[in-house]
Amino acid sequence: MGSRLNPYISFDGDARQALEFYKEVFGGTLTLNTYGAFGQPDSPEADKIMHGMLETPSGFTLMGADSPPGMEHTSGTNFSVSLSGENHAELTGYWEKLSAGGSVSVPLDKQMWGDVFGMCTDRFGIPWMVNISEQQG
């Protein structure tokens, strides 16, 4: 799989409903992962969406999640641009350039779901998320 660039939308507790709606609009395959499935089964957020992805027949990809506890949700600014794939060198290079002169909110590092992930805001105020999947094999 090559690298992918797509929007990532944060929702205020209604990610499941929104992503199911977008599936009705665009068609395709919707994958939803809850906070409970990723190590927080007893939390109040257990049924909330930690990560959702819609892949459409037209080649569109839309990702989204419920804002995690403690993270402010402001409609209109509730998006990031997501870069993802398996090419560690390529995606790390993008991360280094995007984060230079900006701010890093989550350092690019191995996460509980097994991938390398980071969040930054570039010097122009655009929020980015970079996820490097562990290659299967």
PDB file of C-alpha atoms in Angstrom, residues 5-82:
ATOM      1  CA  LEU A   5      -3.529  11.620   2.499  1.00  0.00           C
ATOM      2  CA  ASN A   6      -7.063  12.299   3.748  1.00  0.00           C
ATOM      3  CA  PRO A   7      -9.133  14.375   6.182  1.00  0.00           C
ATOM      4  CA  TYR A   8      -9.544  13.190   9.769  1.00  0.00           C
ATOM      5  CA  ILE A   9     -12.563  14.650  11.582  1.00  0.00           C
ATOM      6  CA  SER A  10     -13.045  14.811  15.359  1.00  0.00           C
ATOM      7  CA  PHE A  11     -16.581  14.446  16.657  1.00  0.00           C
ATOM      8  CA  ASP A  12     -18.199  15.372  19.963  1.00  0.00           C
ATOM      9  CA  GLY A  13     -19.493  11.904  20.873  1.00  0.00           C
ATOM     10  CA  ASP A  14     -21.401  11.175  17.663  1.00  0.00           C
ATOM     11  CA  ALA A  15     -18.656   9.759  15.431  1.00  0.00           C
ATOM     12  CA  ARG A  16     -20.485   6.455  14.947  1.00  0.00           C
ATOM     13  CA  GLN A  17     -23.649   8.171  13.718  1.00  0.00           C
ATOM     14  CA  ALA A  18     -21.720  10.601  11.497  1.00  0.00           C
ATOM     15  CA  LEU A  19     -19.533   7.949   9.890  1.00  0.00           C
ATOM     16  CA  GLU A  20     -22.552   5.688   9.304  1.00  0.00           C
ATOM     17  CA  PHE A  21     -24.267   8.667   7.638  1.00  0.00           C
ATOM     18  CA  TYR A  22     -21.246   9.268   5.376  1.00  0.00           C
ATOM     19  CA  LYS A  23     -21.345   5.573   4.460  1.00  0.00           C
ATOM     20  CA  GLU A  24     -24.991   6.042   3.371  1.00  0.00           C
ATOM     21  CA  VAL A  25     -23.943   9.062   1.297  1.00  0.00           C
ATOM     22  CA  PHE A  26     -20.789   7.668  -0.356  1.00  0.00           C
ATOM     23  CA  GLY A  27     -21.135   3.878   0.007  1.00  0.00           C
ATOM     24  CA  GLY A  28     -18.128   1.714   0.706  1.00  0.00           C
ATOM     25  CA  THR A  29     -16.628  -0.116   3.646  1.00  0.00           C
ATOM     26  CA  LEU A  30     -16.778   1.350   7.150  1.00  0.00           C
ATOM     27  CA  THR A  31     -14.468   0.117   9.921  1.00  0.00           C
ATOM     28  CA  LEU A  32     -15.117   1.304  13.484  1.00  0.00           C
ATOM     29  CA  ASN A  33     -12.829   0.696  16.480  1.00  0.00           C
ATOM     30  CA  THR A  34     -13.933   1.675  19.991  1.00  0.00           C
ATOM     31  CA  TYR A  35     -11.872   2.865  22.951  1.00  0.00           C
ATOM     32  CA  GLY A  36     -13.052  -0.278  24.753  1.00  0.00           C
ATOM     33  CA  ALA A  37     -11.466  -2.506  22.111  1.00  0.00           C
ATOM     34  CA  PHE A  38      -8.110  -0.765  22.633  1.00  0.00           C
ATOM     35  CA  GLY A  39      -7.514  -1.195  26.357  1.00  0.00           C
ATOM     36  CA  GLN A  40     -10.210   0.976  27.942  1.00  0.00           C
ATOM     37  CA  PRO A  41     -13.126  -1.498  28.322  1.00  0.00           C
ATOM     38  CA  ASP A  42     -14.358  -0.107  31.671  1.00  0.00           C
ATOM     39  CA  SER A  43     -14.150   3.599  30.868  1.00  0.00           C
ATOM     40  CA  PRO A  44     -17.195   5.785  30.155  1.00  0.00           C
ATOM     41  CA  GLU A  45     -15.792   6.148  26.610  1.00  0.00           C
ATOM     42  CA  ALA A  46     -15.631   2.374  25.979  1.00  0.00           C
ATOM     43  CA  ASP A  47     -18.333   2.511  23.264  1.00  0.00           C
ATOM     44  CA  LYS A  48     -17.052   5.732  21.703  1.00  0.00           C
ATOM     45  CA  ILE A  49     -15.093   5.591  18.456  1.00  0.00           C
ATOM     46  CA  MET A  50     -11.302   5.724  18.850  1.00  0.00           C
ATOM     47  CA  HIS A  51     -10.781   5.376  15.084  1.00  0.00           C
ATOM     48  CA  GLY A  52     -13.154   4.999  12.167  1.00  0.00           C
ATOM     49  CA  MET A  53     -12.370   4.736   8.463  1.00  0.00           C
ATOM     50  CA  LEU A  54     -14.651   4.822   5.439  1.00  0.00           C
ATOM     51  CA  GLU A  55     -13.193   3.666   2.125  1.00  0.00           C
ATOM     52  CA  THR A  56     -15.514   4.335  -0.820  1.00  0.00           C
ATOM     53  CA  PRO A  57     -15.848   2.794  -4.283  1.00  0.00           C
ATOM     54  CA  SER A  58     -14.853   6.191  -5.738  1.00  0.00           C
ATOM     55  CA  GLY A  59     -11.488   6.043  -3.969  1.00  0.00           C
ATOM     56  CA  PHE A  60     -12.369   8.500  -1.188  1.00  0.00           C
ATOM     57  CA  THR A  61     -11.082   7.877   2.327  1.00  0.00           C
ATOM     58  CA  LEU A  62     -12.611   9.613   5.319  1.00  0.00           C
ATOM     59  CA  MET A  63     -11.387   9.015   8.862  1.00  0.00           C
ATOM     60  CA  GLY A  64     -12.846  10.168  12.139  1.00  0.00           C
ATOM     61  CA  ALA A  65     -13.127   9.606  15.878  1.00  0.00           C
ATOM     62  CA  ASP A  66     -14.782  10.902  19.013  1.00  0.00           C
ATOM     63  CA  SER A  67     -12.634  13.502  20.757  1.00  0.00           C
ATOM     64  CA  PRO A  68     -10.837  11.809  23.655  1.00  0.00           C
ATOM     65  CA  PRO A  69     -11.543  12.915  27.239  1.00  0.00           C
ATOM     66  CA  GLY A  70      -9.751  16.130  28.106  1.00  0.00           C
ATOM     67  CA  MET A  71      -9.370  17.201  24.485  1.00  0.00           C
ATOM     68  CA  GLU A  72     -11.399  20.281  23.603  1.00  0.00           C
ATOM     69  CA  HIS A  73     -13.896  19.916  20.761  1.00  0.00           C
ATOM     70  CA  THR A  74     -14.640  23.027  18.711  1.00  0.00           C
ATOM     71  CA  SER A  75     -16.877  22.684  15.672  1.00  0.00           C
ATOM     72  CA  GLY A  76     -15.294  24.228  12.587  1.00  0.00           C
ATOM     73  CA  THR A  77     -11.760  23.434  13.717  1.00  0.00           C
ATOM     74  CA  ASN A  78     -12.343  19.760  14.441  1.00  0.00           C
ATOM     75  CA  PHE A  79     -10.194  18.295  11.680  1.00  0.00           C
ATOM     76  CA  SER A  80      -6.661  17.196  10.901  1.00  0.00           C
ATOM     77  CA  VAL A  81      -4.958  16.072   7.747  1.00  0.00           C
ATOM     78  CA  SER A  82      -3.945  12.432   8.047  1.00  0.00           C
TER      79      SER A  82
END
